[in-house]
Amino acid sequence: MRDSPVIDQKYYIRSPDKTVDVPDIRFCFDGWIPSSTAVAPYIQCATDFGDSCSEYISNVTDQVQIGLTYYGSKLFCYLFHAPTTFRLGQSNDRVQSNGTYLKFYYYGDYIPSNRSQLHIVFYNKMHDPNFEVYGIEDPFHIPFEWYSSSENSAFQIAEQENMRTSNAYDLDPNSASTASYELVQHEEMELNIWNYVGFAAMRALMFEVDSKASTEKSLEDADTVYTSYPQPLGSLHVFPSSFDVTVYREQRAFTFVNAMGIIGGIFGLILGLQACLFGYRPRSPWGVVHRWSVGQMRRSLLHGLRSKFPKGVHVPIVQPVHRRFSVGTLSPNDNKAEIKRSYTDPRQARPKDESKTIIVLNEDQQQEREDENNEERMARLEERLHVFELLFQAYYINDEVFRSLDYALHYDLTNERKRQHRPRRSSLRPRFSFLRHHHTNGRV
């Protein structure tokens, strides 16, 4: 179980209104030289519904220049960070969502595409390292925690060395581009004993995003025409590829509960085979609580037994039907022999050895038992049988089938009595017709 493999269980979470959150997007324009640039590049945002989202774009150029570099030139960086209430939907319902996709437009001095680049990176809103690393103030105060002790250093090294990480793309700022995203949650198992047990597992929730982006290839010498004025340099349309949140939950393939289930299944098969071959004897209905109860629990249990069963009667199995059957510690052969002699003459039951004795009554008790008549012995047997029925009903069997049988017998008996008391009309008709014919002949 300690070295059991960890597997991912994949499932999806869908919001009731079928909307999805938007990701954080960092835009960095590369190739614009400040000394020769009249208008620095900037971004405007809107949705297909016409709702503006430009207020959620902040200029982070001064913050990221201390640790972010792509090709050594000055960068103009912007960060799109919307609140959790800003969501995209798959319908045109303007009440439930703000739109179906995002539209970003770039403005500024035109720079040939071979000298300019647009670097974009997608982040999950619930885990955006830019605020923690570059000291950017989050206006929505979304909590942030590093997933591991090495994540911070790995992120900064990737930023400084211009490593191509996931969800990072280079686009042409002078063309139209499209991008898609899907929100992902990863539930990673922690080092906890409960994860080996199989229930109440401890997991760390990790927020991720899967994205794709590309620049649309246009014909040579053909420029993209926009209806807005002033004309933007280029655009980026971002839409969700799925309106469900994909969740990957880690689960150990073998745990203590799974092992117990396998062992229990094998043990059950063995018991079933044994019962099939050699029969089955019901176990005691009492468990550990009944056997080892003490104090008030023990007194309550004994009181329940005394209140449900008759007092002063012979208890079956424990107390013998007659004193002559009170056989002590005998071997099976001696036991059969003594019982056989006791059927013929109770006085012949004598101990043959000190270690193998028979409980013998004194003369007064033996005489008293012999003086019992048949009615008393029959009454004692009836009491024992009644106690047997109560014990079986209380602990061993379900009396539903017996009640059904009793109802069926009473039902048949009632119908039989009704048929017996019903008048026999068919047997009286010939007699009446004979009298009527005889009376007519007399008149003639």
Tab-separated table of C-alpha atoms in Angstrom:
chain	number	residue	atom	x	y	z
A	1	MET	CA	0.000	0.000	0.000
A	2	ARG	CA	2.887	2.366	0.692
A	3	ASP	CA	4.239	2.061	-2.842
A	4	SER	CA	0.849	1.768	-4.538
A	5	PRO	CA	0.521	3.838	-7.732
A	6	VAL	CA	-1.398	7.104	-7.738
A	7	ILE	CA	-4.066	7.474	-10.407
A	8	ASP	CA	-6.084	10.507	-11.511
A	9	GLN	CA	-9.855	10.415	-11.430
A	10	LYS	CA	-11.261	12.862	-13.963
A	11	TYR	CA	-14.633	14.513	-13.594
A	12	TYR	CA	-16.285	17.829	-14.436
A	13	ILE	CA	-17.921	20.605	-12.437
A	14	ARG	CA	-20.615	22.701	-14.093
A	15	SER	CA	-22.149	25.791	-12.545
A	16	PRO	CA	-25.949	25.946	-12.337
A	17	ASP	CA	-26.103	28.908	-14.747
A	18	LYS	CA	-23.666	27.218	-17.186
A	19	THR	CA	-21.117	30.016	-16.944
A	20	VAL	CA	-17.354	29.889	-16.472
A	21	ASP	CA	-14.773	32.208	-14.958
A	22	VAL	CA	-12.280	34.123	-17.104
A	23	PRO	CA	-8.504	33.665	-16.769
A	24	ASP	CA	-5.828	36.219	-16.024
A	25	ILE	CA	-3.853	37.234	-19.128
A	26	ARG	CA	-0.538	39.069	-19.181
A	27	PHE	CA	0.310	41.006	-22.356
A	28	CYS	CA	3.875	42.155	-23.026
A	29	PHE	CA	4.687	44.168	-26.168
A	30	ASP	CA	8.287	43.686	-27.280
A	31	GLY	CA	10.164	45.722	-29.942
A	32	TRP	CA	8.807	49.222	-29.256
A	33	ILE	CA	11.781	51.513	-28.598
A	34	PRO	CA	10.709	54.383	-26.308
A	35	SER	CA	12.947	56.985	-28.014
A	36	SER	CA	11.417	56.353	-31.434
A	37	THR	CA	7.857	55.561	-30.319
A	38	ALA	CA	5.301	58.354	-30.319
A	39	VAL	CA	2.434	56.309	-28.884
A	40	ALA	CA	3.222	53.386	-26.598
A	41	PRO	CA	1.106	50.293	-27.209
A	42	TYR	CA	-1.983	49.844	-25.048
A	43	ILE	CA	-5.008	47.522	-24.902
A	44	GLN	CA	-8.762	47.887	-24.781
A	45	CYS	CA	-11.161	45.095	-23.840
A	46	ALA	CA	-14.820	44.311	-24.479
A	47	THR	CA	-17.132	41.330	-24.781
A	48	ASP	CA	-19.320	40.314	-27.660
A	49	PHE	CA	-22.271	41.737	-25.680
A	50	GLY	CA	-20.623	45.171	-25.764
A	51	ASP	CA	-19.725	45.186	-22.059
A	52	SER	CA	-16.446	46.980	-21.475
A	53	CYS	CA	-13.743	45.194	-19.485
A	54	SER	CA	-10.935	47.713	-19.975
A	55	GLU	CA	-11.170	48.710	-16.307
A	56	TYR	CA	-9.800	45.281	-15.426
A	57	ILE	CA	-6.575	45.906	-17.379
A	58	SER	CA	-3.708	47.407	-15.388
A	59	ASN	CA	-0.330	48.646	-16.591
A	60	VAL	CA	2.366	46.579	-14.862
A	61	THR	CA	5.345	47.727	-16.936
A	62	ASP	CA	7.219	49.258	-14.016
A	63	GLN	CA	6.669	46.229	-11.767
A	64	VAL	CA	7.718	43.458	-14.155
A	65	GLN	CA	10.798	45.150	-15.643
A	66	ILE	CA	12.880	44.166	-12.602
A	67	GLY	CA	12.618	40.451	-13.286
A	68	LEU	CA	11.060	39.889	-16.700
A	69	THR	CA	13.003	39.956	-19.944
A	70	TYR	CA	12.396	38.359	-23.314
A	71	TYR	CA	14.896	39.646	-25.890
A	72	GLY	CA	16.621	42.428	-23.962
A	73	SER	CA	14.487	45.341	-25.191
A	74	LYS	CA	12.087	47.398	-23.129
A	75	LEU	CA	8.686	45.835	-22.536
A	76	PHE	CA	5.238	47.341	-22.262
A	77	CYS	CA	3.218	44.926	-20.105
A	78	TYR	CA	-0.443	44.832	-19.109
A	79	LEU	CA	-2.327	42.418	-16.865
A	80	PHE	CA	-5.976	41.516	-17.347
A	81	HIS	CA	-7.474	40.544	-13.974
A	82	ALA	CA	-11.285	40.518	-13.670
A	83	PRO	CA	-13.376	39.805	-10.554
A	84	THR	CA	-15.005	36.450	-9.926
A	85	THR	CA	-18.385	37.948	-10.825
A	86	PHE	CA	-17.238	38.563	-14.391
A	87	ARG	CA	-18.172	35.359	-16.208
A	88	LEU	CA	-18.720	34.053	-19.710
A	89	GLY	CA	-21.717	31.955	-20.753
A	90	GLN	CA	-22.733	29.843	-23.697
A	91	SER	CA	-25.999	31.666	-24.373
A	92	ASN	CA	-26.994	35.245	-25.142
A	93	ASP	CA	-28.573	35.713	-21.715
A	94	ARG	CA	-27.225	39.079	-20.570
A	95	VAL	CA	-28.413	38.532	-17.007
A	96	GLN	CA	-26.438	35.391	-16.260
A	97	SER	CA	-23.189	36.283	-18.044
A	98	ASN	CA	-21.225	39.237	-19.415
A	99	GLY	CA	-20.730	37.642	-22.814
A	100	THR	CA	-19.627	34.539	-24.633
A	101	TYR	CA	-16.027	35.566	-25.403
A	102	LEU	CA	-13.485	38.373	-24.819
A	103	LYS	CA	-12.143	40.816	-27.417
A	104	PHE	CA	-8.808	42.563	-26.899
A	105	TYR	CA	-7.658	45.328	-29.292
A	106	TYR	CA	-4.093	46.712	-29.473
A	107	TYR	CA	-3.362	50.361	-30.234
A	108	GLY	CA	-0.139	52.322	-30.750
A	109	ASP	CA	2.518	53.041	-33.358
A	110	TYR	CA	2.698	50.548	-36.183
A	111	ILE	CA	5.853	48.470	-36.031
A	112	PRO	CA	6.660	45.839	-38.685
A	113	SER	CA	5.931	42.364	-37.436
A	114	ASN	CA	9.523	41.266	-37.953
A	115	ARG	CA	10.589	43.825	-35.331
A	116	SER	CA	7.690	43.479	-32.860
A	117	GLN	CA	6.322	40.648	-30.782
A	118	LEU	CA	3.398	40.171	-28.414
A	119	HIS	CA	4.012	37.768	-25.538
A	120	ILE	CA	0.895	36.533	-23.740
A	121	VAL	CA	0.619	34.168	-20.785
A	122	PHE	CA	-2.568	32.658	-19.337
A	123	TYR	CA	-3.010	32.160	-15.567
A	124	ASN	CA	-5.793	30.794	-13.450
A	125	LYS	CA	-7.349	33.672	-11.572
A	126	MET	CA	-7.204	31.740	-8.303
A	127	HIS	CA	-3.432	31.248	-8.664
A	128	ASP	CA	-1.662	34.133	-10.375
A	129	PRO	CA	2.011	34.417	-9.278
A	130	ASN	CA	2.414	37.924	-10.763
A	131	PHE	CA	0.869	39.563	-7.710
A	132	GLU	CA	3.199	37.755	-5.311
A	133	VAL	CA	6.442	37.983	-7.311
A	134	TYR	CA	6.205	41.528	-8.677
A	135	GLY	CA	4.395	43.076	-5.736
A	136	ILE	CA	1.266	43.992	-7.706
A	137	GLU	CA	-1.713	44.941	-5.588
A	138	ASP	CA	-4.762	42.742	-6.122
A	139	PRO	CA	-7.894	44.915	-6.108
A	140	PHE	CA	-10.113	41.873	-5.438
A	141	HIS	CA	-7.945	40.369	-2.654
A	142	ILE	CA	-7.962	36.808	-3.947
A	143	PRO	CA	-5.829	34.677	-1.566
A	144	PHE	CA	-2.630	33.210	-2.960
A	145	GLU	CA	-0.374	30.404	-1.724
A	146	TRP	CA	2.562	28.664	-3.330
A	147	TYR	CA	1.905	25.016	-4.055
A	148	SER	CA	5.454	24.026	-3.132
A	149	SER	CA	8.633	25.556	-1.771
A	150	SER	CA	10.289	25.421	-5.194
A	151	GLU	CA	7.466	26.948	-7.217
A	152	ASN	CA	8.523	30.528	-6.490
A	153	SER	CA	12.111	30.050	-7.620
A	154	ALA	CA	11.054	28.020	-10.652
A	155	PHE	CA	8.676	30.785	-11.748
A	156	GLN	CA	11.297	33.530	-11.425
A	157	ILE	CA	13.944	31.508	-13.270
A	158	ALA	CA	11.519	30.888	-16.132
A	159	GLU	CA	10.757	34.614	-16.294
A	160	GLN	CA	14.391	35.720	-16.344
A	161	GLU	CA	15.663	33.067	-18.753
A	162	ASN	CA	12.730	33.419	-21.172
A	163	MET	CA	11.833	29.749	-20.848
A	164	ARG	CA	8.897	28.593	-22.894
A	165	THR	CA	6.461	27.434	-20.228
A	166	SER	CA	2.942	26.144	-20.689
A	167	ASN	CA	0.238	28.680	-21.521
A	168	ALA	CA	2.853	31.127	-22.944
A	169	TYR	CA	2.602	32.217	-26.607
A	170	ASP	CA	4.241	34.659	-29.022
A	171	LEU	CA	1.742	36.393	-31.328
A	172	ASP	CA	1.905	38.940	-34.107
A	173	PRO	CA	0.549	42.214	-32.685
A	174	ASN	CA	-0.312	43.476	-36.180
A	175	SER	CA	-2.700	40.615	-36.961
A	176	ALA	CA	-5.834	39.039	-35.576
A	177	SER	CA	-5.322	36.148	-33.171
A	178	THR	CA	-7.583	33.694	-31.382
A	179	ALA	CA	-7.142	31.816	-28.123
A	180	SER	CA	-9.112	29.289	-26.117
A	181	TYR	CA	-8.851	28.225	-22.499
A	182	GLU	CA	-10.171	25.600	-20.094
A	183	LEU	CA	-10.085	25.892	-16.302
A	184	VAL	CA	-8.568	22.936	-14.471
A	185	GLN	CA	-8.457	21.938	-10.825
A	186	HIS	CA	-5.942	19.362	-9.636
A	187	GLU	CA	-6.477	17.696	-6.251
A	188	GLU	CA	-3.053	16.427	-5.233
A	189	MET	CA	-2.702	13.959	-2.376
A	190	GLU	CA	-0.691	15.048	0.646
A	191	LEU	CA	1.630	12.908	2.763
A	192	ASN	CA	-0.946	11.873	5.331
A	193	ILE	CA	-1.776	8.554	6.986
A	194	TRP	CA	-5.435	8.862	5.968
A	195	ASN	CA	-4.436	8.716	2.312
A	196	TYR	CA	-3.206	5.160	2.924
A	197	VAL	CA	-6.347	4.199	4.846
A	198	GLY	CA	-8.686	4.887	1.940
A	199	PHE	CA	-11.170	7.431	3.315
A	200	ALA	CA	-11.014	11.008	4.622
A	201	ALA	CA	-8.061	11.596	2.318
A	202	MET	CA	-6.173	14.880	2.626
A	203	ARG	CA	-5.695	16.679	-0.697
A	204	ALA	CA	-4.254	20.016	-1.755
A	205	LEU	CA	-6.306	21.952	-4.305
A	206	MET	CA	-4.323	23.348	-7.233
A	207	PHE	CA	-5.810	25.750	-9.801
A	208	GLU	CA	-4.523	25.503	-13.357
A	209	VAL	CA	-5.518	26.489	-16.878
A	210	ASP	CA	-5.083	24.827	-20.267
A	211	SER	CA	-4.960	27.187	-23.225
A	212	LYS	CA	-4.221	27.422	-26.927
A	213	ALA	CA	-3.428	30.509	-29.005
A	214	SER	CA	-2.391	31.245	-32.576
A	215	THR	CA	-2.189	34.132	-35.037
A	216	GLU	CA	-4.413	33.905	-38.059
A	217	LYS	CA	-2.461	33.775	-41.290
A	218	SER	CA	-3.676	36.426	-43.713
A	219	LEU	CA	-2.965	36.801	-47.416
A	220	GLU	CA	0.150	38.679	-48.463
A	221	ASP	CA	-0.323	42.464	-48.578
A	222	ALA	CA	-3.816	42.033	-47.099
A	223	ASP	CA	-4.522	43.954	-43.923
A	224	THR	CA	-7.187	43.129	-41.369
A	225	VAL	CA	-10.030	45.658	-41.552
A	226	TYR	CA	-11.729	46.729	-38.287
A	227	THR	CA	-14.975	48.634	-38.016
A	228	SER	CA	-13.878	50.609	-34.955
A	229	TYR	CA	-12.045	53.922	-35.046
A	230	PRO	CA	-9.220	54.489	-34.559
A	231	GLN	CA	-8.042	51.383	-36.307
A	232	PRO	CA	-6.297	48.958	-33.913
A	233	LEU	CA	-3.027	47.281	-34.732
A	234	GLY	CA	-4.409	43.830	-34.072
A	235	SER	CA	-6.787	41.873	-31.901
A	236	LEU	CA	-7.113	38.783	-29.750
A	237	HIS	CA	-10.367	36.910	-29.253
A	238	VAL	CA	-10.455	34.638	-26.199
A	239	PHE	CA	-13.258	32.131	-25.723
A	240	PRO	CA	-13.728	29.165	-23.361
A	241	SER	CA	-13.268	25.790	-25.002
A	242	SER	CA	-15.398	24.231	-22.255
A	243	PHE	CA	-17.888	25.686	-19.813
A	244	ASP	CA	-17.095	22.933	-17.321
A	245	VAL	CA	-14.225	22.955	-14.857
A	246	THR	CA	-12.119	19.826	-15.347
A	247	VAL	CA	-11.056	18.235	-12.057
A	248	TYR	CA	-8.260	15.674	-11.697
A	249	ARG	CA	-8.400	13.976	-8.310
A	250	GLU	CA	-5.486	11.834	-7.227
A	251	GLN	CA	-6.347	8.483	-5.682
A	252	ARG	CA	-4.170	5.609	-4.566
A	253	ALA	CA	-4.852	2.400	-6.450
A	254	PHE	CA	-4.491	0.246	-3.310
A	255	THR	CA	-5.397	1.359	0.208
A	256	PHE	CA	-6.081	-0.325	3.516
A	257	VAL	CA	-9.829	-0.291	2.864
A	258	ASN	CA	-9.325	-1.863	-0.558
A	259	ALA	CA	-7.084	-4.521	0.950
A	260	MET	CA	-9.675	-5.282	3.626
A	261	GLY	CA	-12.305	-5.563	0.919
A	262	ILE	CA	-10.210	-8.071	-1.003
A	263	ILE	CA	-9.476	-10.070	2.153
A	264	GLY	CA	-13.134	-9.944	3.153
A	265	GLY	CA	-14.197	-11.140	-0.283
A	266	ILE	CA	-11.810	-14.098	-0.151
A	267	PHE	CA	-12.903	-14.908	3.401
A	268	GLY	CA	-16.549	-14.750	2.342
A	269	LEU	CA	-15.911	-17.133	-0.542
A	270	ILE	CA	-14.209	-19.579	1.820
A	271	LEU	CA	-17.104	-19.431	4.294
A	272	GLY	CA	-19.617	-19.832	1.490
A	273	LEU	CA	-17.786	-22.867	0.162
A	274	GLN	CA	-17.581	-24.349	3.645
A	275	ALA	CA	-21.299	-23.806	4.243
A	276	CYS	CA	-22.081	-25.355	0.857
A	277	LEU	CA	-19.978	-28.448	1.533
A	278	PHE	CA	-20.392	-29.005	5.269
A	279	GLY	CA	-23.515	-27.055	6.157
A	280	TYR	CA	-23.965	-23.955	8.261
A	281	ARG	CA	-24.607	-23.411	11.931
A	282	PRO	CA	-25.932	-19.978	12.971
A	283	ARG	CA	-23.658	-18.026	15.237
A	284	SER	CA	-24.747	-16.399	18.472
A	285	PRO	CA	-26.868	-13.270	17.990
A	286	TRP	CA	-24.848	-11.570	20.716
A	287	GLY	CA	-21.793	-9.575	19.803
A	288	VAL	CA	-18.839	-8.143	21.652
A	289	VAL	CA	-20.945	-5.419	23.284
A	290	HIS	CA	-23.331	-7.988	24.754
A	291	ARG	CA	-20.603	-10.334	25.966
A	292	TRP	CA	-18.264	-7.759	27.467
A	293	SER	CA	-20.768	-5.208	28.732
A	294	VAL	CA	-20.371	-4.108	32.347
A	295	GLY	CA	-22.123	-1.855	34.791
A	296	GLN	CA	-25.380	-0.233	33.793
A	297	MET	CA	-25.275	-1.692	30.295
A	298	ARG	CA	-24.981	-5.212	31.696
A	299	ARG	CA	-27.839	-4.661	34.138
A	300	SER	CA	-30.018	-3.208	31.388
A	301	LEU	CA	-29.348	-6.227	29.183
A	302	LEU	CA	-30.229	-8.697	31.949
A	303	HIS	CA	-33.330	-6.697	32.861
A	304	GLY	CA	-34.505	-6.861	29.255
A	305	LEU	CA	-34.151	-10.630	29.263
A	306	ARG	CA	-36.008	-10.995	32.562
A	307	SER	CA	-38.864	-8.753	31.422
A	308	LYS	CA	-39.417	-10.477	28.071
A	309	PHE	CA	-39.343	-14.113	29.160
A	310	PRO	CA	-41.365	-15.986	31.823
A	311	LYS	CA	-39.848	-16.318	35.251
A	312	GLY	CA	-39.324	-19.570	37.130
A	313	VAL	CA	-39.276	-21.779	34.048
A	314	HIS	CA	-36.715	-24.229	32.812
A	315	VAL	CA	-34.326	-22.622	30.358
A	316	PRO	CA	-33.830	-24.856	27.309
A	317	ILE	CA	-30.350	-26.153	26.506
A	318	VAL	CA	-28.977	-24.892	29.845
A	319	GLN	CA	-31.345	-26.744	32.178
A	320	PRO	CA	-32.158	-30.364	31.266
A	321	VAL	CA	-35.674	-31.631	30.780
A	322	HIS	CA	-35.217	-34.058	33.698
A	323	ARG	CA	-32.592	-34.585	36.334
A	324	ARG	CA	-31.649	-37.918	34.899
A	325	PHE	CA	-30.277	-36.101	31.835
A	326	SER	CA	-27.896	-33.988	33.965
A	327	VAL	CA	-24.718	-35.587	32.656
A	328	GLY	CA	-21.429	-34.052	33.745
A	329	THR	CA	-18.031	-34.271	32.191
A	330	LEU	CA	-18.096	-37.515	30.247
A	331	SER	CA	-16.419	-38.681	27.120
A	332	PRO	CA	-18.730	-39.128	24.124
A	333	ASN	CA	-18.823	-42.932	24.537
A	334	ASP	CA	-19.456	-42.778	28.286
A	335	ASN	CA	-22.042	-40.089	27.756
A	336	LYS	CA	-24.031	-42.275	25.371
A	337	ALA	CA	-23.789	-45.227	27.719
A	338	GLU	CA	-24.956	-43.304	30.765
A	339	ILE	CA	-27.847	-41.739	28.901
A	340	LYS	CA	-28.882	-45.151	27.585
A	341	ARG	CA	-28.937	-46.594	31.128
A	342	SER	CA	-30.837	-43.591	32.435
A	343	TYR	CA	-33.707	-44.329	30.091
A	344	THR	CA	-34.161	-47.741	31.687
A	345	ASP	CA	-33.438	-47.052	35.333
A	346	PRO	CA	-32.404	-43.660	36.708
A	347	ARG	CA	-31.004	-45.263	39.859
A	348	GLN	CA	-28.349	-47.056	37.817
A	349	ALA	CA	-26.628	-43.747	36.992
A	350	ARG	CA	-23.515	-43.802	39.181
A	351	PRO	CA	-20.137	-42.188	38.804
A	352	LYS	CA	-17.489	-44.602	37.568
A	353	ASP	CA	-14.570	-42.342	38.326
A	354	GLU	CA	-13.829	-39.198	40.273
A	355	SER	CA	-12.835	-37.332	37.111
A	356	LYS	CA	-15.954	-38.482	35.228
A	357	THR	CA	-18.974	-37.866	37.424
A	358	ILE	CA	-22.698	-37.719	36.994
A	359	ILE	CA	-24.725	-35.162	38.904
A	360	VAL	CA	-26.852	-37.378	41.170
A	361	LEU	CA	-29.785	-36.046	43.148
A	362	ASN	CA	-30.167	-36.674	46.822
A	363	GLU	CA	-32.928	-38.987	47.968
A	364	ASP	CA	-35.467	-36.223	48.758
A	365	GLN	CA	-35.057	-34.444	45.412
A	366	GLN	CA	-35.104	-37.697	43.474
A	367	GLN	CA	-38.232	-38.858	45.256
A	368	GLU	CA	-39.862	-35.497	44.613
A	369	ARG	CA	-39.151	-35.721	40.883
A	370	GLU	CA	-40.413	-39.254	40.649
A	371	ASP	CA	-43.666	-38.258	42.297
A	372	GLU	CA	-44.396	-35.795	39.526
A	373	ASN	CA	-47.347	-36.818	37.478
A	374	ASN	CA	-47.629	-36.616	33.747
A	375	GLU	CA	-49.531	-33.316	33.820
A	376	GLU	CA	-46.706	-31.510	35.600
A	377	ARG	CA	-44.140	-32.936	33.231
A	378	MET	CA	-46.251	-31.900	30.240
A	379	ALA	CA	-46.637	-28.390	31.679
A	380	ARG	CA	-42.875	-28.132	32.074
A	381	LEU	CA	-42.354	-29.206	28.473
A	382	GLU	CA	-44.873	-26.624	27.287
A	383	GLU	CA	-43.060	-23.905	29.216
A	384	ARG	CA	-39.752	-24.925	27.693
A	385	LEU	CA	-41.255	-24.956	24.216
A	386	HIS	CA	-42.737	-21.501	24.809
A	387	VAL	CA	-39.353	-20.143	25.876
A	388	PHE	CA	-37.843	-21.723	22.764
A	389	GLU	CA	-40.325	-19.865	20.561
A	390	LEU	CA	-39.698	-16.551	22.294
A	391	LEU	CA	-35.931	-16.919	21.949
A	392	PHE	CA	-36.126	-17.808	18.278
A	393	GLN	CA	-38.526	-14.940	17.597
A	394	ALA	CA	-36.370	-12.414	19.458
A	395	TYR	CA	-32.909	-13.364	18.209
A	396	TYR	CA	-32.809	-15.862	15.359
A	397	ILE	CA	-35.756	-15.754	12.960
A	398	ASN	CA	-38.101	-13.261	11.373
A	399	ASP	CA	-41.691	-14.186	12.160
A	400	GLU	CA	-43.079	-12.470	9.051
A	401	VAL	CA	-43.487	-15.722	7.120
A	402	PHE	CA	-45.217	-17.326	10.111
A	403	ARG	CA	-47.655	-14.433	10.350
A	404	SER	CA	-48.338	-14.717	6.633
A	405	LEU	CA	-49.007	-18.435	7.024
A	406	ASP	CA	-51.358	-17.774	9.927
A	407	TYR	CA	-53.225	-15.160	7.904
A	408	ALA	CA	-53.514	-17.520	4.926
A	409	LEU	CA	-54.886	-20.334	7.094
A	410	HIS	CA	-57.426	-18.042	8.756
A	411	TYR	CA	-58.420	-16.681	5.361
A	412	ASP	CA	-59.034	-20.179	3.957
A	413	LEU	CA	-60.935	-21.167	7.094
A	414	THR	CA	-63.163	-18.094	6.836
A	415	ASN	CA	-63.944	-18.762	3.173
A	416	GLU	CA	-64.739	-22.402	3.969
A	417	ARG	CA	-67.205	-21.370	6.656
A	418	LYS	CA	-68.884	-18.922	4.304
A	419	ARG	CA	-69.316	-21.624	1.689
A	420	GLN	CA	-70.808	-23.969	4.283
A	421	HIS	CA	-73.408	-21.399	5.431
A	422	ARG	CA	-74.349	-20.441	1.874
A	423	PRO	CA	-77.853	-21.852	0.847
A	424	ARG	CA	-77.762	-24.691	-1.669
A	425	ARG	CA	-80.072	-23.365	-4.384
A	426	SER	CA	-79.112	-25.921	-7.018
A	427	SER	CA	-80.198	-28.856	-4.812
A	428	LEU	CA	-83.646	-27.355	-4.018
A	429	ARG	CA	-84.765	-26.624	-7.569
A	430	PRO	CA	-85.612	-30.248	-8.590
A	431	ARG	CA	-87.651	-30.725	-5.412
A	432	PHE	CA	-89.746	-27.604	-6.040
A	433	SER	CA	-90.373	-28.584	-9.661
A	434	PHE	CA	-91.506	-32.061	-8.585
A	435	LEU	CA	-94.038	-30.632	-6.096
A	436	ARG	CA	-95.392	-28.207	-8.673
A	437	HIS	CA	-95.887	-31.035	-11.208
A	438	HIS	CA	-97.566	-33.254	-8.618
A	439	HIS	CA	-99.987	-30.492	-7.644
A	440	THR	CA	-100.954	-29.898	-11.275
A	441	ASN	CA	-101.706	-33.569	-11.849
A	442	GLY	CA	-103.972	-33.622	-8.803
A	443	ARG	CA	-106.076	-30.786	-10.179
A	444	VAL	CA	-106.553	-32.548	-13.471
